[in-house]
PDB file of C-alpha atoms and ligand atoms in Angstrom:
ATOM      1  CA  UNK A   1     -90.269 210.833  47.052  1.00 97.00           C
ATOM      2  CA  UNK A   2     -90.630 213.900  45.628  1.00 98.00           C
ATOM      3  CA  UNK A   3     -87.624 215.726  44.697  1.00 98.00           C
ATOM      4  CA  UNK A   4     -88.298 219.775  44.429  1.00 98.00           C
ATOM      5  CA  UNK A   5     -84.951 221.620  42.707  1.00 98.00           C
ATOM      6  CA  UNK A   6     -84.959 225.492  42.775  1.00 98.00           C
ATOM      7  CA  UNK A   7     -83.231 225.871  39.824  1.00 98.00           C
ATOM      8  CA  UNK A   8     -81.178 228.712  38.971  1.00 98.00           C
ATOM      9  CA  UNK A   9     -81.677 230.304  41.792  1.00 98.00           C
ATOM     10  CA  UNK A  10     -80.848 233.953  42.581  1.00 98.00           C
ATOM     11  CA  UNK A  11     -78.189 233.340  45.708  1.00 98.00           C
ATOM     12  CA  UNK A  12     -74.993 234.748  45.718  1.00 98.00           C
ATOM     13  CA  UNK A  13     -72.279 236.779  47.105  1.00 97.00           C
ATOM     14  CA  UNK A  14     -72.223 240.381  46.066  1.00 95.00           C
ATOM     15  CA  UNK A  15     -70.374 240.028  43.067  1.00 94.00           C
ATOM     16  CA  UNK A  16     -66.434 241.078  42.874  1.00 92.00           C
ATOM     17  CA  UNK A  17     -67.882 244.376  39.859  1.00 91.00           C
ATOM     18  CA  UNK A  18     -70.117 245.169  42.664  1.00 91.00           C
ATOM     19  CA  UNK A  19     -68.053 245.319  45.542  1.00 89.00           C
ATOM     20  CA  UNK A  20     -67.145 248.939  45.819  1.00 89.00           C
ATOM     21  CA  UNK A  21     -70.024 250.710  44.671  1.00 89.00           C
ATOM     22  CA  UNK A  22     -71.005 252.907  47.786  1.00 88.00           C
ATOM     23  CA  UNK A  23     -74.300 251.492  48.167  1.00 85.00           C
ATOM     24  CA  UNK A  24     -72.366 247.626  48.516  1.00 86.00           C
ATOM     25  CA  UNK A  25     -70.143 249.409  50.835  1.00 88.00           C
ATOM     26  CA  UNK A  26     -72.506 251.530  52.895  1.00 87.00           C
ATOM     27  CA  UNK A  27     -75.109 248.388  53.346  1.00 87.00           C
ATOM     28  CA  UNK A  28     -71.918 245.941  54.665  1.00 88.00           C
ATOM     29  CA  UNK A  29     -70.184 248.969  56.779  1.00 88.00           C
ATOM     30  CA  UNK A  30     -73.565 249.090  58.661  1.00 89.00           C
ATOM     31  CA  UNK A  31     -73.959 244.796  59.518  1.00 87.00           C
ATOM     32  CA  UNK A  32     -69.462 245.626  60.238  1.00 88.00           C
ATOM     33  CA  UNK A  33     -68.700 243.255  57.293  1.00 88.00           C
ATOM     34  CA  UNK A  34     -66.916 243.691  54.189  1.00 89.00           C
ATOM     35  CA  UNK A  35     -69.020 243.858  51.141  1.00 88.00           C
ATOM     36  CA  UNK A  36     -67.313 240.829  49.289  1.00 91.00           C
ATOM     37  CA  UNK A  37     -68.747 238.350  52.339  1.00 93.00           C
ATOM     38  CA  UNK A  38     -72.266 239.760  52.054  1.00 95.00           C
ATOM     39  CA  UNK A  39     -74.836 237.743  50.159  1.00 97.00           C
ATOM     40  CA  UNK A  40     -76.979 240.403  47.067  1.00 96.00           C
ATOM     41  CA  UNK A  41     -80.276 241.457  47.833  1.00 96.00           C
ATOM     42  CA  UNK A  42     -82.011 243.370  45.401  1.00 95.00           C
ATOM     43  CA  UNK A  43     -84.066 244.929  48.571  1.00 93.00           C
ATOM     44  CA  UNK A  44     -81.137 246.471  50.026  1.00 91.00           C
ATOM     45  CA  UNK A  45     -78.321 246.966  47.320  1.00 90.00           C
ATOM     46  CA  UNK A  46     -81.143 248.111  44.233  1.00 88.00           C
ATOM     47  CA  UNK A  47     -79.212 251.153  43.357  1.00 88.00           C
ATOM     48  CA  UNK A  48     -76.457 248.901  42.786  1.00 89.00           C
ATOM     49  CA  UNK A  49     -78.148 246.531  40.703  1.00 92.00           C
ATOM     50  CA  UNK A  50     -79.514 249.207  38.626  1.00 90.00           C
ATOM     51  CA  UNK A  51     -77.690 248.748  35.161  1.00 87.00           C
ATOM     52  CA  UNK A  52     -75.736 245.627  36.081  1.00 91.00           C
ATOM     53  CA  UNK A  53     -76.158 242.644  33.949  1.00 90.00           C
ATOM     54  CA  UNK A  54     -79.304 240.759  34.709  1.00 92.00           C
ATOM     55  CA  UNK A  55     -79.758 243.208  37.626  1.00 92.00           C
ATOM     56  CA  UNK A  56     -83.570 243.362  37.675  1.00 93.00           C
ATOM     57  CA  UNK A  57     -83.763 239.543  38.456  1.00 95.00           C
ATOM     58  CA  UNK A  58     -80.288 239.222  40.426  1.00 96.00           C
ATOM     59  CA  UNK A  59     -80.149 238.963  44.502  1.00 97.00           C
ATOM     60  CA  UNK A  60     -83.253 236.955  45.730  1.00 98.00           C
ATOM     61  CA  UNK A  61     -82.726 235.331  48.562  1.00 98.00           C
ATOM     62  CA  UNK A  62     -85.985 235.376  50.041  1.00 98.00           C
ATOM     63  CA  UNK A  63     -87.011 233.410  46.808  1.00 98.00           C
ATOM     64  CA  UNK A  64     -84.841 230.375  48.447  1.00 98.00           C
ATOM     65  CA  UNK A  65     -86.010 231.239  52.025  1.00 98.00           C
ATOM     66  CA  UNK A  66     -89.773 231.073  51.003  1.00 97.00           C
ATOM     67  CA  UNK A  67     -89.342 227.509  49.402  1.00 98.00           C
ATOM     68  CA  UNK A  68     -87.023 226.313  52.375  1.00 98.00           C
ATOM     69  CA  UNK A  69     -89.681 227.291  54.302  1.00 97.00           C
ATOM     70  CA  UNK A  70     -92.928 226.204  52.697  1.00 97.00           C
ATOM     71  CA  UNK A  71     -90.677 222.961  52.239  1.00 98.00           C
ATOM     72  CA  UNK A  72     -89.273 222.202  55.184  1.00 97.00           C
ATOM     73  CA  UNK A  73     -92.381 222.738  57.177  1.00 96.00           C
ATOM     74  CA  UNK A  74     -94.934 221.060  55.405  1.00 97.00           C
ATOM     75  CA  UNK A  75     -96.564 217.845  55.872  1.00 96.00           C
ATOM     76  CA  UNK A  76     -95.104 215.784  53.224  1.00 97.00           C
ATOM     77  CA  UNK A  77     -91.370 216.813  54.397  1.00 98.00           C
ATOM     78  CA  UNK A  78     -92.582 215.505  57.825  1.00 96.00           C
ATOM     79  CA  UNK A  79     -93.546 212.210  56.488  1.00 96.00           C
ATOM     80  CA  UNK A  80     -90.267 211.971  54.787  1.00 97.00           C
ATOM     81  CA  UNK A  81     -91.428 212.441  51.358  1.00 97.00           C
ATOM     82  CA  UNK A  82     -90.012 215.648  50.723  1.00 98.00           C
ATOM     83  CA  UNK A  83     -85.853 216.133  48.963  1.00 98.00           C
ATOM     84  CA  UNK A  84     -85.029 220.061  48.515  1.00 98.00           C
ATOM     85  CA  UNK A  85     -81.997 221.038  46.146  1.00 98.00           C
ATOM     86  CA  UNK A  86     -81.410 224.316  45.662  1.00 98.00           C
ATOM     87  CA  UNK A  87     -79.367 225.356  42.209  1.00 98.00           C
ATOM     88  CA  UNK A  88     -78.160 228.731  42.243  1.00 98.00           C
ATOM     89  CA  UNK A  89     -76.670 230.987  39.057  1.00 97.00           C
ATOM     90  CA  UNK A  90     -73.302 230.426  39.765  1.00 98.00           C
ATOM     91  CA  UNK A  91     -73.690 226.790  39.367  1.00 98.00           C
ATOM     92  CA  UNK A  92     -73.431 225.504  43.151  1.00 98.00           C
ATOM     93  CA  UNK A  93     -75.639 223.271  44.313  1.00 98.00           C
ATOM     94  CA  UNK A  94     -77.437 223.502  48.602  1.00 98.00           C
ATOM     95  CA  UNK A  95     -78.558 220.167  49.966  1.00 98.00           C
ATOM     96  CA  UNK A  96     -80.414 220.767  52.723  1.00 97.00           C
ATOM     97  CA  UNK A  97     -80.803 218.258  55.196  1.00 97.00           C
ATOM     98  CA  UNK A  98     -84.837 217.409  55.714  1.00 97.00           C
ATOM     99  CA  UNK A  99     -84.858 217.997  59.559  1.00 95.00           C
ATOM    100  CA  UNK A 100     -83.509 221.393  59.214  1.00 95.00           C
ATOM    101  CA  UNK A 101     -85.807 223.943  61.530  1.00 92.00           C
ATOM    102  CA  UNK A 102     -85.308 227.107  59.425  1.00 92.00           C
ATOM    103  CA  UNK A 103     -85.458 230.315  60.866  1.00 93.00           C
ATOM    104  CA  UNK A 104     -88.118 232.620  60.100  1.00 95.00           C
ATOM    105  CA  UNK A 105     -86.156 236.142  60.162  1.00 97.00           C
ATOM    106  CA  UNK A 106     -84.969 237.227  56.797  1.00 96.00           C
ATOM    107  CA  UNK A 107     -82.100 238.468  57.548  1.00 95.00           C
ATOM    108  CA  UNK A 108     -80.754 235.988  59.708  1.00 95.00           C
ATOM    109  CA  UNK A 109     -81.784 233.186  56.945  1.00 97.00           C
ATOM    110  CA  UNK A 110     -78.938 236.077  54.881  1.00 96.00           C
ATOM    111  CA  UNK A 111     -77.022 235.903  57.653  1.00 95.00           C
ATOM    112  CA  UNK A 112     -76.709 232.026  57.914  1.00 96.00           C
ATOM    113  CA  UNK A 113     -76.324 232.073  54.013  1.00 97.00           C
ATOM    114  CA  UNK A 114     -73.142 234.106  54.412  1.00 96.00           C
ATOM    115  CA  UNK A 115     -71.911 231.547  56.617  1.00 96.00           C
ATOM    116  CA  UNK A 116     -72.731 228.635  54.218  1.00 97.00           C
ATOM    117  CA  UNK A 117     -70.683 230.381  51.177  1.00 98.00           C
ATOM    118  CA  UNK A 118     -67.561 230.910  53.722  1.00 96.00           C
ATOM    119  CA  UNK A 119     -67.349 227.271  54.910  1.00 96.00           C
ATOM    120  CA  UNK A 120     -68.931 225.539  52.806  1.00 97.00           C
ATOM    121  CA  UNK A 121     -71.117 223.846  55.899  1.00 97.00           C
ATOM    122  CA  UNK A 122     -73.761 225.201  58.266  1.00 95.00           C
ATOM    123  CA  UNK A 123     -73.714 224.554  61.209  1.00 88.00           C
ATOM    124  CA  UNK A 124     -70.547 222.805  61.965  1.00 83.00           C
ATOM    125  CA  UNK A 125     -72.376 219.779  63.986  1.00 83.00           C
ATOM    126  CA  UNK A 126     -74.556 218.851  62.626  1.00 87.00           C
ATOM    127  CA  UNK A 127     -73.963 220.130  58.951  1.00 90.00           C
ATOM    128  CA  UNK A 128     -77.737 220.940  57.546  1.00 95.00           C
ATOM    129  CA  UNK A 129     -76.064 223.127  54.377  1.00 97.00           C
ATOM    130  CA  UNK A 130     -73.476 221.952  52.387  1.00 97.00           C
ATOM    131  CA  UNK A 131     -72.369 223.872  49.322  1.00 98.00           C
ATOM    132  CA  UNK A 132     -71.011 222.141  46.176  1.00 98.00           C
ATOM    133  CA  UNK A 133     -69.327 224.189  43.415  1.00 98.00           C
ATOM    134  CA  UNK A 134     -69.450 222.732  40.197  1.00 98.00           C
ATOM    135  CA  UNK A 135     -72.774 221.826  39.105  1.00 98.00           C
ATOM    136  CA  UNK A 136     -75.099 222.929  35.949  1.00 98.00           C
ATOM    137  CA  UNK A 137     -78.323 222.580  35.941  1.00 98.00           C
ATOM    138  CA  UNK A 138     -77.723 219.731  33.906  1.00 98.00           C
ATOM    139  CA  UNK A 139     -75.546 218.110  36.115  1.00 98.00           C
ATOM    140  CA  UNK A 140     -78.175 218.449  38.771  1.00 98.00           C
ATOM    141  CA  UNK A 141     -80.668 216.910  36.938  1.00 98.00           C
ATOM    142  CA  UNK A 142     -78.482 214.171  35.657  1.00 97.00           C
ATOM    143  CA  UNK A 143     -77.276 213.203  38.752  1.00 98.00           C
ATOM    144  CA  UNK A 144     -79.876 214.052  41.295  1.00 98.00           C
ATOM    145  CA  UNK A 145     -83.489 213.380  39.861  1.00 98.00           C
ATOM    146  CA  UNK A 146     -85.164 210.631  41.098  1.00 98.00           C
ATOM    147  CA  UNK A 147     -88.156 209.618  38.414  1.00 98.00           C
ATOM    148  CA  UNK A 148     -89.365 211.493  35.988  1.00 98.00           C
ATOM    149  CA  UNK A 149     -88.461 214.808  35.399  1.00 98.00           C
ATOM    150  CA  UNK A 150     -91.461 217.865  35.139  1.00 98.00           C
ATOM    151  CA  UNK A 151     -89.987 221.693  34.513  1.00 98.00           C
ATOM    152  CA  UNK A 152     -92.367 224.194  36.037  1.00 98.00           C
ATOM    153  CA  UNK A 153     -93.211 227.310  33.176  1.00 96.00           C
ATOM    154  CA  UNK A 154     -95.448 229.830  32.418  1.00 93.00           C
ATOM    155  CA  UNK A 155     -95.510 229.078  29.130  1.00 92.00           C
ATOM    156  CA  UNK A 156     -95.982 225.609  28.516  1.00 95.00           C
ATOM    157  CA  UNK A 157     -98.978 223.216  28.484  1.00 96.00           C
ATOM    158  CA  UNK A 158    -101.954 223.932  30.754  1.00 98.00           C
ATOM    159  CA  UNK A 159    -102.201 221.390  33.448  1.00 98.00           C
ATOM    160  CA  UNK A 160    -104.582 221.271  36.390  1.00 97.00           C
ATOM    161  CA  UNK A 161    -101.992 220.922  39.264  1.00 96.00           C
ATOM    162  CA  UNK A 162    -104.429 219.033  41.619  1.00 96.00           C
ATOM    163  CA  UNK A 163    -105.286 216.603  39.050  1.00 97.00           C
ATOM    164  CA  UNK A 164    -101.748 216.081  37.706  1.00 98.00           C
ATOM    165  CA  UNK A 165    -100.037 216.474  40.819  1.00 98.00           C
ATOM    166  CA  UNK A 166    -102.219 213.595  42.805  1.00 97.00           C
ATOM    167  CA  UNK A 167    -101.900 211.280  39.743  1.00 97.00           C
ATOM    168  CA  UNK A 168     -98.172 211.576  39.712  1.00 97.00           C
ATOM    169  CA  UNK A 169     -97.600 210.982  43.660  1.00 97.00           C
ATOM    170  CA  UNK A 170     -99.464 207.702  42.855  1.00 96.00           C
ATOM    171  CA  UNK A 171     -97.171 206.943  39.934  1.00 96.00           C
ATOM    172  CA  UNK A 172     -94.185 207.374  42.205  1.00 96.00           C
ATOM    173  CA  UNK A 173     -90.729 208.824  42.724  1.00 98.00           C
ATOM    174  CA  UNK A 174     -90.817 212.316  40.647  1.00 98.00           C
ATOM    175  CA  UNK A 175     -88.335 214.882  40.404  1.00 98.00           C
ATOM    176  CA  UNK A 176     -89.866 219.049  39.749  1.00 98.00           C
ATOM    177  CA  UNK A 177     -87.756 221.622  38.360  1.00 98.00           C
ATOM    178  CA  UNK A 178     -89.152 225.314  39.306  1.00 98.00           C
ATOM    179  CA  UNK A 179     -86.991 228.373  38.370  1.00 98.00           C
ATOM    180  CA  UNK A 180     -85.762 230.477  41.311  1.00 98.00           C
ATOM    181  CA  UNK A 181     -86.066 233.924  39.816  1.00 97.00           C
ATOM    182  CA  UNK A 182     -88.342 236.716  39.909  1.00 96.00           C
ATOM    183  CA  UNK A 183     -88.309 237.613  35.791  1.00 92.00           C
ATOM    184  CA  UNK A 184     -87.849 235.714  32.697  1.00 90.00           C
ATOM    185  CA  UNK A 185     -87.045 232.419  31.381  1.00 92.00           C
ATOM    186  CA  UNK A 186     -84.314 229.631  32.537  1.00 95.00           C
ATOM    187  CA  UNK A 187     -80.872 230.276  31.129  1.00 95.00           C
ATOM    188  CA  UNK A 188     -80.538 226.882  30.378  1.00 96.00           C
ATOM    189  CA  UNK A 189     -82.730 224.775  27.791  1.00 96.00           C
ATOM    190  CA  UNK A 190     -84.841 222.921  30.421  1.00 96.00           C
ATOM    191  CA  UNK A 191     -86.881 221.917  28.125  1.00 95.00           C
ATOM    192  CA  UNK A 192     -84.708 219.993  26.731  1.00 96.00           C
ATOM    193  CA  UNK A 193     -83.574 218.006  30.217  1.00 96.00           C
ATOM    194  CA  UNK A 194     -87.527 217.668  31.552  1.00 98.00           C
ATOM    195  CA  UNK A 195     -89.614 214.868  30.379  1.00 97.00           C
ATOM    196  CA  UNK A 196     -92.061 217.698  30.359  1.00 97.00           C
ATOM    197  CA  UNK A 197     -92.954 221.201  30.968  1.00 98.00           C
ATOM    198  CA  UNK A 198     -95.890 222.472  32.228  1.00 98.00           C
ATOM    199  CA  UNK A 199     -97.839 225.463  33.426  1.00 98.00           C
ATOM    200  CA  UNK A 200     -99.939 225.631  36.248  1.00 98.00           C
ATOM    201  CA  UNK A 201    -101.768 229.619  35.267  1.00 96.00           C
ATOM    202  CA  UNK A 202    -101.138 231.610  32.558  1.00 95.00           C
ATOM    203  CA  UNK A 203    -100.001 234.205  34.749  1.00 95.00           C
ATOM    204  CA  UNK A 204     -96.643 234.446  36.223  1.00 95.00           C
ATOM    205  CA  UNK A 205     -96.879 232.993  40.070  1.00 97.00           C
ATOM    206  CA  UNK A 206     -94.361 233.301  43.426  1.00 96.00           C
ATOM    207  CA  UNK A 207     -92.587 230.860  44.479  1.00 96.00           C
ATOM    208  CA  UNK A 208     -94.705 230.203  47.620  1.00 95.00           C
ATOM    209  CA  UNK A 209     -97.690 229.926  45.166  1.00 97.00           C
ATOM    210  CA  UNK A 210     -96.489 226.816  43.186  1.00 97.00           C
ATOM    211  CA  UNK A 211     -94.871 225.273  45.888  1.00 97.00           C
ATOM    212  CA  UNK A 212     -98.413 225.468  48.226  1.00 97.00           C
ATOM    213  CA  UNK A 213    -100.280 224.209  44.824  1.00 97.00           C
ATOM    214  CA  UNK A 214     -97.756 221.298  44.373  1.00 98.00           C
ATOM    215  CA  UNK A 215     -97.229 220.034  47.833  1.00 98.00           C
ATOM    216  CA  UNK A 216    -100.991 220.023  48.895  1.00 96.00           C
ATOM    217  CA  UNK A 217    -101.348 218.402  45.531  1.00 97.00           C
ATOM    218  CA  UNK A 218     -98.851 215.812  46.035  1.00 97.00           C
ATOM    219  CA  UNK A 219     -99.610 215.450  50.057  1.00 97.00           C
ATOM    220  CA  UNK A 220    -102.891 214.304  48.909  1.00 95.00           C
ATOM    221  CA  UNK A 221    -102.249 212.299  45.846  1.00 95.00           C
ATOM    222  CA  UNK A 222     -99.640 210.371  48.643  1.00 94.00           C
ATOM    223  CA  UNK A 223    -102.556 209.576  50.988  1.00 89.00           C
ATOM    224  CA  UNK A 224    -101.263 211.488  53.766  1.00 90.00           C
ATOM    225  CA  UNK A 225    -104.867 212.837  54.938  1.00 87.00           C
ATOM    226  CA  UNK A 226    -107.652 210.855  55.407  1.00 86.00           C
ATOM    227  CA  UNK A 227    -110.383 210.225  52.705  1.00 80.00           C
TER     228      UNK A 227
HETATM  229  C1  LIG B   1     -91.490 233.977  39.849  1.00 54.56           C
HETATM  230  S1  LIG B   1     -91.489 232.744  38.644  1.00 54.56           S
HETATM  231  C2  LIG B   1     -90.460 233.335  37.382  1.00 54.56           C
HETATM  232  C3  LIG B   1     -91.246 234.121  36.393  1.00 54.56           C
HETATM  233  C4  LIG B   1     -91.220 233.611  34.963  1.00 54.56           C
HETATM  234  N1  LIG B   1     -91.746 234.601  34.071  1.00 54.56           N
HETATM  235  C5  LIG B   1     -91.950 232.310  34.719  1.00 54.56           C
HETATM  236  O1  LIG B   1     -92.997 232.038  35.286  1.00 54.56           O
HETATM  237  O2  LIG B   1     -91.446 231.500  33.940  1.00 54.56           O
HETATM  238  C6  LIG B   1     -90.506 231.480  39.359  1.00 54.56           C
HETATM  239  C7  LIG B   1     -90.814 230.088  38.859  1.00 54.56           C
HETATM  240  O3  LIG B   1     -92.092 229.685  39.286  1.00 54.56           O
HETATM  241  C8  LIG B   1     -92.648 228.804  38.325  1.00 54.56           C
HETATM  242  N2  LIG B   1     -93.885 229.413  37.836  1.00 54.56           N
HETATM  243  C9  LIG B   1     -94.298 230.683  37.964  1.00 54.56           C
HETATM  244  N3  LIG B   1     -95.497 230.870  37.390  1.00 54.56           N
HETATM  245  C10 LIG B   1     -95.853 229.669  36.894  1.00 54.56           C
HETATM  246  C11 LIG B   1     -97.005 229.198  36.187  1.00 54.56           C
HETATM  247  N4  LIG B   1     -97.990 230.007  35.883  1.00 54.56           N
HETATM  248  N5  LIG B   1     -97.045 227.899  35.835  1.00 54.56           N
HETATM  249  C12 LIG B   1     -96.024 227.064  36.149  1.00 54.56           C
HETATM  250  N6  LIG B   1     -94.928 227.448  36.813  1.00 54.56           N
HETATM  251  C13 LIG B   1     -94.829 228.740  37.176  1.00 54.56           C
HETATM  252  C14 LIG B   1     -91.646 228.640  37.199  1.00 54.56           C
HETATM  253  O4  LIG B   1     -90.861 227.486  37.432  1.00 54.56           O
HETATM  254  C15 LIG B   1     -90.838 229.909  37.352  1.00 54.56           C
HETATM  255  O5  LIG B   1     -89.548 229.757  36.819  1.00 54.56           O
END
């Protein structure tokens, strides 16, 4: 199995500094909700974000809806093969259930996110979401990786991710850490958690990027296509 965690992830509700600025207020007046229940997107509330701490990599949710749904649909999630865990920067952790159909409209993929953070489960019956409070990255990774553990970075040693990829889904179980934010580094020392870090380019890539390099990668290396 391969276990993909979105680490760090840029989900949350528009935080409690945030919640008056007009912008927060304007945006939330026009879906009827109130601000505080509305999840930050940097495509919508920018002129909000502008100044805040960490505001030019803060509010990307369609980070976690791109994974979900190069995840979710692809061939090795179909063959069972596939965990997703996705780590946001307020330490909760999303387990997603693997048969989860997920919608392809942005802002209803918001919109069912916003229900996740006010229950805690989405839907009711059956629950595909849950959301747990109280887990670091480290936790996650602790308690949660299955095999060893290999940190996704720009900056790290060169690997060619068909090669490396294959090879490991013959090894077995393996458990990939990729960051879930548009700019910089992971907050925490990764590093330090992954058996080892590598880069795929030594440019920056999106999220849908690595995760079509890895999966086709691993879908082959796993013998799911013919020779
Ligand atoms: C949009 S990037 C974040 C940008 C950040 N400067 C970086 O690459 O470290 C989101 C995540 O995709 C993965 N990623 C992006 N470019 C990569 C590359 N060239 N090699 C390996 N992983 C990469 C990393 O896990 C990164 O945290």
């Amino acid at each position: 199995v391969l276990t993909v965690v979105l680490a760090e992830s840029e989900l949350e509700l528009v935080p409690e500094r945030l919640k008056h600025h007009p912008a927060m207020q304007k945006a939330a007046g026009r879906r009827g909700e109130r601000a505080g229940r509305t999840i930050l997107d940097a495509s919508v509330h920018h002129d909000a974000l502008r100044g805040f701490p960490d505001g030019m990599r803060r509010g990307r949710p369609d980070m976690v809806h791109f994974f979900l749904l190069l995840g979710l649909d692809s061939v090795l999630n179909k063959a069972g093969g596939l965990r997703l865990l996705v780590h946001t920067r307020n330490d909760e952790l999303i387990r997603v259930s693997p048969e989860t159909r997920i919608m392809r409209n942005q802002p209803r993929f918001i919109g069912l996110m916003e229900q996740l953070y006010r229950f805690g489960v989405v839907p009711q019956d059956p629950p595909l979401f849950r959301l747990e409070r109280g887990w670091t990255l480290e936790r996650v990774i602790r308690e949660e990786a299955k095999g060893p553990v290999v940190a996704l970075s720009e900056e790290a040693r060169r690997v060619n991710p068909h090669r490396y990829f294959s090879e490991k889904a013959r090894a077995g179980d393996l458990t990939l850490v990729l960051g879930g934010f548009p700019k910089g580094d992971f907050r925490t020392d990764v590093r330090k958690l992954a058996t080892e870090t590598v880069s795929l380019h030594p440019e920056s890539l999106s999220i849908w990027t690595v995760m079509t390099e890895v999966l086709a990668a691993w879908e082959d290396g796993s013998g799911l296509f013919p020779e």
